[in-house]
GROMACS .gro file of C-alpha atoms in nm:
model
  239
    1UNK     CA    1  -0.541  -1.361  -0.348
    2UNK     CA    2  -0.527  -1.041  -0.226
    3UNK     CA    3  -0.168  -0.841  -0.178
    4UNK     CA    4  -0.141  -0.598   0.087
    5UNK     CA    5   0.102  -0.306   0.043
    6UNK     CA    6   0.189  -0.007   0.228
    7UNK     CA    7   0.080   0.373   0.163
    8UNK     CA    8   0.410   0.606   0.095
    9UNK     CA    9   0.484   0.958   0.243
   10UNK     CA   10   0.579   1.053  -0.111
   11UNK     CA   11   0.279   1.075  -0.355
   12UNK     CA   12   0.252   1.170  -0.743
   13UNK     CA   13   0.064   1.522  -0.808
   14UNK     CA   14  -0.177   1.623  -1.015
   15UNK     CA   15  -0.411   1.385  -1.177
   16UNK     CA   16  -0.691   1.366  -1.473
   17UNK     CA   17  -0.990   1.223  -1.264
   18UNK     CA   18  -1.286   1.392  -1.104
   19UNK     CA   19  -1.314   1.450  -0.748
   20UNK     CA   20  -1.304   1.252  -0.490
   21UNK     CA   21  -1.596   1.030  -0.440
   22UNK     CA   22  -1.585   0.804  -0.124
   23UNK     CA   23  -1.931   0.564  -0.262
   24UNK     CA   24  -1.680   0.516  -0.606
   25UNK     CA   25  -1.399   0.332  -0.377
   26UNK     CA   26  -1.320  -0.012  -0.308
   27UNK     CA   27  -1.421  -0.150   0.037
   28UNK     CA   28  -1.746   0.030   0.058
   29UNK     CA   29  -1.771  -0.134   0.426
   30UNK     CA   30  -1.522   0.204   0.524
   31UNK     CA   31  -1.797   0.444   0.416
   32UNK     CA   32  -1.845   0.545   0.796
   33UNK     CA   33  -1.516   0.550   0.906
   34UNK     CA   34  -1.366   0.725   0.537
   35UNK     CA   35  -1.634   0.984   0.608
   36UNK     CA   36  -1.525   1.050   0.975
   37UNK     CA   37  -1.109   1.081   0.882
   38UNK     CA   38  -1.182   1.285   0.664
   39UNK     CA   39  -1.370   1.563   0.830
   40UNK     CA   40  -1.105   1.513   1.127
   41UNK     CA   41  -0.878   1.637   0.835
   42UNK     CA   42  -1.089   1.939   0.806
   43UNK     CA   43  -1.075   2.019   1.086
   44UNK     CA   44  -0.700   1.984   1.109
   45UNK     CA   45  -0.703   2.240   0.797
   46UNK     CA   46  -0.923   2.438   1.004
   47UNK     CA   47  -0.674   2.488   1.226
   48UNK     CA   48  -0.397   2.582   1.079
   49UNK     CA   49  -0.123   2.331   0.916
   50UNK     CA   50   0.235   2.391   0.942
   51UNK     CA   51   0.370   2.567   0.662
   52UNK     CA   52   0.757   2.640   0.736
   53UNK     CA   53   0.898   2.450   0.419
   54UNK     CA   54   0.801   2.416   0.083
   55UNK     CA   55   0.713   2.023   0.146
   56UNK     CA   56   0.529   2.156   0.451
   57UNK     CA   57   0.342   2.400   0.251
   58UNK     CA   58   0.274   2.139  -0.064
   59UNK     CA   59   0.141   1.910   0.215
   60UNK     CA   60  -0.089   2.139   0.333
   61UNK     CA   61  -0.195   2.300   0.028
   62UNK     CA   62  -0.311   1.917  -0.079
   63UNK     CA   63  -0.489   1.828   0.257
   64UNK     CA   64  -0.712   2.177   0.215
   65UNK     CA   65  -0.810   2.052  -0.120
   66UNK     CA   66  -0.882   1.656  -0.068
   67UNK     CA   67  -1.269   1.695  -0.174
   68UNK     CA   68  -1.205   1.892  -0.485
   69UNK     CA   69  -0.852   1.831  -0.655
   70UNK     CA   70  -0.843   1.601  -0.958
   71UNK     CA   71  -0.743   1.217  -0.863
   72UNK     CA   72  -0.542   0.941  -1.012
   73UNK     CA   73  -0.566   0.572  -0.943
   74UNK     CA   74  -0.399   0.477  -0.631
   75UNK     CA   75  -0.118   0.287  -0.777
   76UNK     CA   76  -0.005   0.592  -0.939
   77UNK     CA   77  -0.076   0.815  -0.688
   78UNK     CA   78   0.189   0.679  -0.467
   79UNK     CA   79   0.590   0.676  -0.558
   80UNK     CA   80   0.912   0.576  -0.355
   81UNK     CA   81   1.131   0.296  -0.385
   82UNK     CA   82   0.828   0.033  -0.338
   83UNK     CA   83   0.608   0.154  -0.644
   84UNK     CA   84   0.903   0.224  -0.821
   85UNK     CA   85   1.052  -0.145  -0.797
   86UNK     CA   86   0.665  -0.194  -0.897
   87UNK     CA   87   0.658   0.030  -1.188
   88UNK     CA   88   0.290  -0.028  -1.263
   89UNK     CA   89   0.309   0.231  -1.563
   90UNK     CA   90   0.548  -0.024  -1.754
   91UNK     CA   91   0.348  -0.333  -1.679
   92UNK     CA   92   0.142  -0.476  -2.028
   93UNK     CA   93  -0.220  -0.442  -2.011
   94UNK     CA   94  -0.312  -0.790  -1.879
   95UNK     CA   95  -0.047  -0.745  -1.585
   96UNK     CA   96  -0.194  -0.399  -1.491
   97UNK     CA   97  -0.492  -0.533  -1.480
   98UNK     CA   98  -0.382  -0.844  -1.252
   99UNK     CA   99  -0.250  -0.538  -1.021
  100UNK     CA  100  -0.594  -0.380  -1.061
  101UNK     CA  101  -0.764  -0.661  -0.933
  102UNK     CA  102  -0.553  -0.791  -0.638
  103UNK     CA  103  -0.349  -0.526  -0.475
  104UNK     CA  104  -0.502  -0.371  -0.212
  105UNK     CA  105  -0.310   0.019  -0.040
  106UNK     CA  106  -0.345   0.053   0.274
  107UNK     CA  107  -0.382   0.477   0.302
  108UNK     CA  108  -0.388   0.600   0.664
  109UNK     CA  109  -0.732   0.889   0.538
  110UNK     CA  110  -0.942   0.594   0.328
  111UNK     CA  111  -0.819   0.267   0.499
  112UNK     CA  112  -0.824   0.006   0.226
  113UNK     CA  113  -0.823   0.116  -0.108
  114UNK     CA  114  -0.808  -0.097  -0.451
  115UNK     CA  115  -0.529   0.000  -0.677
  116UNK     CA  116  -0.753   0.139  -0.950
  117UNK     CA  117  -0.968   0.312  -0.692
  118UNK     CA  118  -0.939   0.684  -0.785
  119UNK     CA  119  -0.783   0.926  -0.482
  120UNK     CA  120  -0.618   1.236  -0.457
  121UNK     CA  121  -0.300   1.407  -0.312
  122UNK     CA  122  -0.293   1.425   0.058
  123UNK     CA  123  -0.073   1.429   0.336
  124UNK     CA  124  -0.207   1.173   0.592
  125UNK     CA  125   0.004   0.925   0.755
  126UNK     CA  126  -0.023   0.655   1.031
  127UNK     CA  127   0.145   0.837   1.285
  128UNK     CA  128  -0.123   1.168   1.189
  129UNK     CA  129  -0.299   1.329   1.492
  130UNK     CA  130  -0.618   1.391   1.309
  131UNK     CA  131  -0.842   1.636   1.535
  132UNK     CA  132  -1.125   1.404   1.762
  133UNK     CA  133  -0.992   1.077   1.668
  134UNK     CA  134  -0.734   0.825   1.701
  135UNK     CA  135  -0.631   0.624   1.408
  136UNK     CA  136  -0.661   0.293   1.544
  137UNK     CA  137  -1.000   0.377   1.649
  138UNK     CA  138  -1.074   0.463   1.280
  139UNK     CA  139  -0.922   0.124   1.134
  140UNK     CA  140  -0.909  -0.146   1.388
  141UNK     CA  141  -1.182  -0.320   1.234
  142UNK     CA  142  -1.077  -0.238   0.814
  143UNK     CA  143  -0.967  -0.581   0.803
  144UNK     CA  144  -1.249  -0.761   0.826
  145UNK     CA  145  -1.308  -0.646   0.462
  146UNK     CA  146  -1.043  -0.836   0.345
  147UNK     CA  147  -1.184  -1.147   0.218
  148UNK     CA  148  -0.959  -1.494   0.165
  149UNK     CA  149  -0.546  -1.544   0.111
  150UNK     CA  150  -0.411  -1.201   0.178
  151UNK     CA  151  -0.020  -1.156   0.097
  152UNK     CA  152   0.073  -0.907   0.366
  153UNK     CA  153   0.387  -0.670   0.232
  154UNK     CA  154   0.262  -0.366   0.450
  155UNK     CA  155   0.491  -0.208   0.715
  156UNK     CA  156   0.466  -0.311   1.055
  157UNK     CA  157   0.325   0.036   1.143
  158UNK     CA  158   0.052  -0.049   0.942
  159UNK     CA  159  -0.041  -0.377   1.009
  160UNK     CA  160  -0.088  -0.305   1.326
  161UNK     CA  161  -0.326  -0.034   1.247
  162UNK     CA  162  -0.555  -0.222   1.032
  163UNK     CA  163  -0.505  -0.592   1.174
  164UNK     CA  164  -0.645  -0.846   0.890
  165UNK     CA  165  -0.687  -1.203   1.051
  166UNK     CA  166  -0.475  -1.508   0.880
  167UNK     CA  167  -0.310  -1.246   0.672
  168UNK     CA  168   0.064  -1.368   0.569
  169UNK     CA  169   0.336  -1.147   0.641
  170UNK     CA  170   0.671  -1.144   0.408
  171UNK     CA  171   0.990  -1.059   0.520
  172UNK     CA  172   1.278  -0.932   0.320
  173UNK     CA  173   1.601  -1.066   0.364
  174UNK     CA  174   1.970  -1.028   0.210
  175UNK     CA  175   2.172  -1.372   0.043
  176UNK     CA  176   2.360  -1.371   0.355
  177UNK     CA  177   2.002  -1.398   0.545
  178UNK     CA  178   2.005  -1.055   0.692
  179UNK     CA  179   1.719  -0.854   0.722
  180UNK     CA  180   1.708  -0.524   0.533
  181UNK     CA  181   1.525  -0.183   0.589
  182UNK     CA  182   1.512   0.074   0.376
  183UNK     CA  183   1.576  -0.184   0.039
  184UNK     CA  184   1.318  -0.377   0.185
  185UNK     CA  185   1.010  -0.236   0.007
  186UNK     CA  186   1.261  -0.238  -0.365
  187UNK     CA  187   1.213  -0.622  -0.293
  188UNK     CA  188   0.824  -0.616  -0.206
  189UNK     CA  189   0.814  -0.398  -0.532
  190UNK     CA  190   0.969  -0.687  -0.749
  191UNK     CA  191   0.785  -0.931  -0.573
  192UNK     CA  192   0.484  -0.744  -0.674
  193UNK     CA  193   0.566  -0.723  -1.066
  194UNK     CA  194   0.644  -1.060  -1.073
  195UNK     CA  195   0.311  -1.193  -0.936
  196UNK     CA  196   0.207  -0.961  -1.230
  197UNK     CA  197   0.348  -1.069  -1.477
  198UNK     CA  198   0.267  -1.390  -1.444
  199UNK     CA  199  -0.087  -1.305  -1.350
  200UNK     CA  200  -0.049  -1.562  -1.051
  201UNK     CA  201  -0.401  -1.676  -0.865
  202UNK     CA  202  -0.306  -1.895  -0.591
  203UNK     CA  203  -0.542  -1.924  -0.261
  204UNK     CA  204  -0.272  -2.052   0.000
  205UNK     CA  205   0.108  -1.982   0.119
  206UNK     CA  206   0.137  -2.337   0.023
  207UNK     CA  207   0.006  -2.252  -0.341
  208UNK     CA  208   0.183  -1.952  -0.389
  209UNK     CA  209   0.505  -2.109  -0.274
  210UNK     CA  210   0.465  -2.401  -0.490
  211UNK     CA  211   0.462  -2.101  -0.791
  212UNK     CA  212   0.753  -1.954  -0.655
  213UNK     CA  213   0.984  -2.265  -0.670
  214UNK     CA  214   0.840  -2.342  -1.058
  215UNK     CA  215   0.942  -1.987  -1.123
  216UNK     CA  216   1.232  -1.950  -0.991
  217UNK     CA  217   1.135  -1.712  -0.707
  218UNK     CA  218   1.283  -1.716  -0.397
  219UNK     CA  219   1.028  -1.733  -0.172
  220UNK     CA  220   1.052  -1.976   0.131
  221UNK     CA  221   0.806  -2.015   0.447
  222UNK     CA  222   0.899  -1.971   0.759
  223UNK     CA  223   0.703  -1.986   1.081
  224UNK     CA  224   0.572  -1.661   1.109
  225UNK     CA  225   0.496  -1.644   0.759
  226UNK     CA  226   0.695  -1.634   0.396
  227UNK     CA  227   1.044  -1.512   0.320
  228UNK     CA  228   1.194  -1.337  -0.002
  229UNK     CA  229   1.542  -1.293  -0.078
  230UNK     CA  230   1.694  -1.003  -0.231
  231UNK     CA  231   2.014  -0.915  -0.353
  232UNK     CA  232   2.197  -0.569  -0.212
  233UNK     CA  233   2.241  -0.366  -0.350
  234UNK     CA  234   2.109  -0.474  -0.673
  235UNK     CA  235   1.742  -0.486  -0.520
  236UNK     CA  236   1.594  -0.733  -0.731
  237UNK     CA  237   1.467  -1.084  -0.622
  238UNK     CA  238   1.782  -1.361  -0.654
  239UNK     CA  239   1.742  -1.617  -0.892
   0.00000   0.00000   0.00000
């Protein structure tokens, strides 16, 4: 099983790791286009970023240095309400390494990415003009690297970006059966850390909803895919 999440706009700085180095990344099938997003960003450096806020300016200041400022593994690298709910940090060593080995980021500059996969700060997102090329163009066909069951907690944005075929899609709902925005991704997060924890390998919606209802999950299928409910506003799956 692979689980599909969504990039952030807010990322973690700093970092102990070398470099980037595109051939040391998951997915090695987006070596071409990797290589071509990111001299699009240099050229977007090139010509001049806008700098009229200190965010602004961090942003920039991160894009100009993608090739040579230190990295940290992609599950760190990213923060907001998702990877907080998450909280990969906190996880034991055998659930960090279930995360390791299943969740897949979606980033808008290197396309798929493995959790552990070592990247830097940048400021890339899927609504980015990069300079002599269109985003879709860059991704349409990431998806094909995306082998078996994939759980698919990625925005719409982004799944339509990077389209991965018999992918399941998850929708977040309230008690009251209401779907929610923003607290959306606090559930995906939770969701996340409990497949974790319990180190779950299922192959199938049916499989993975058959763990659900022996752990007291509440994840139900629908016809477009799987639901989970969440509580609001405590943001944490209902049991």
């Amino acid at each position: 099983m692979i689980v599909l999440l969504p990039p952030s706009e807010t990322k973690a700085a700093g970092g102990t790791g070398d470099r980037l180095t595109t051939a040391s990344l998951g997915f090695p099938g987006l070596a071409v286009a990797r290589s071509r997003a990111l001299a699009a960003l240099d050229r977007l450096v090139a010509a001049g970023q806008d700098v009229s806020t200190p965010a602004k300016a961090r942003a920039a200041a991160d894009n100009a240095a993608v090739r040579t400022s230190p990295t940290m593994p992609a599950i760190e690298r990213y923060t907001g309400v998702l990877y907080d709910a998450l909280d990969a940090a906190s996880l034991d060593p055998d659930a960090r390494a279930w995360v390791d080995g299943h969740v897949v980021i979606q980033s808008a500059l290197l396309g798929f990415v493995r959790a552990g996969d070592l990247i830097p700060a940048y400021k890339v997102s899927s609504g980015t003009r990069l300079p002599g090329e269109r985003m879709r163009d860059l991704w349409v066909d990431a998806g094909d690297e995306i082998p078996g069951f994939a759980l698919d907690l990625r925005s719409k944005a982004y799944a339509a970006l990077a389209p991965v075929a018999g992918a399941v899609p998850v929708e977040i709902v309230s008690p009251e059966g209401k779907a929610l925005n923003h607290w959306n991704k606090a559930g995906k997060g939770a969701l996340v850390r409990a497949l974790a924890e319990a180190r779950v390998e299922v192959a199938s919606a049916d499989a993975l909803l058959a763990w659900a209802s022996s752990a007291g999950v509440p994840l139900e299928g629908t016809d477009e895919g799987l639901r989970l409910t969440v509580r609001d506003p405590r943001l944490v799956a209902a049991r």
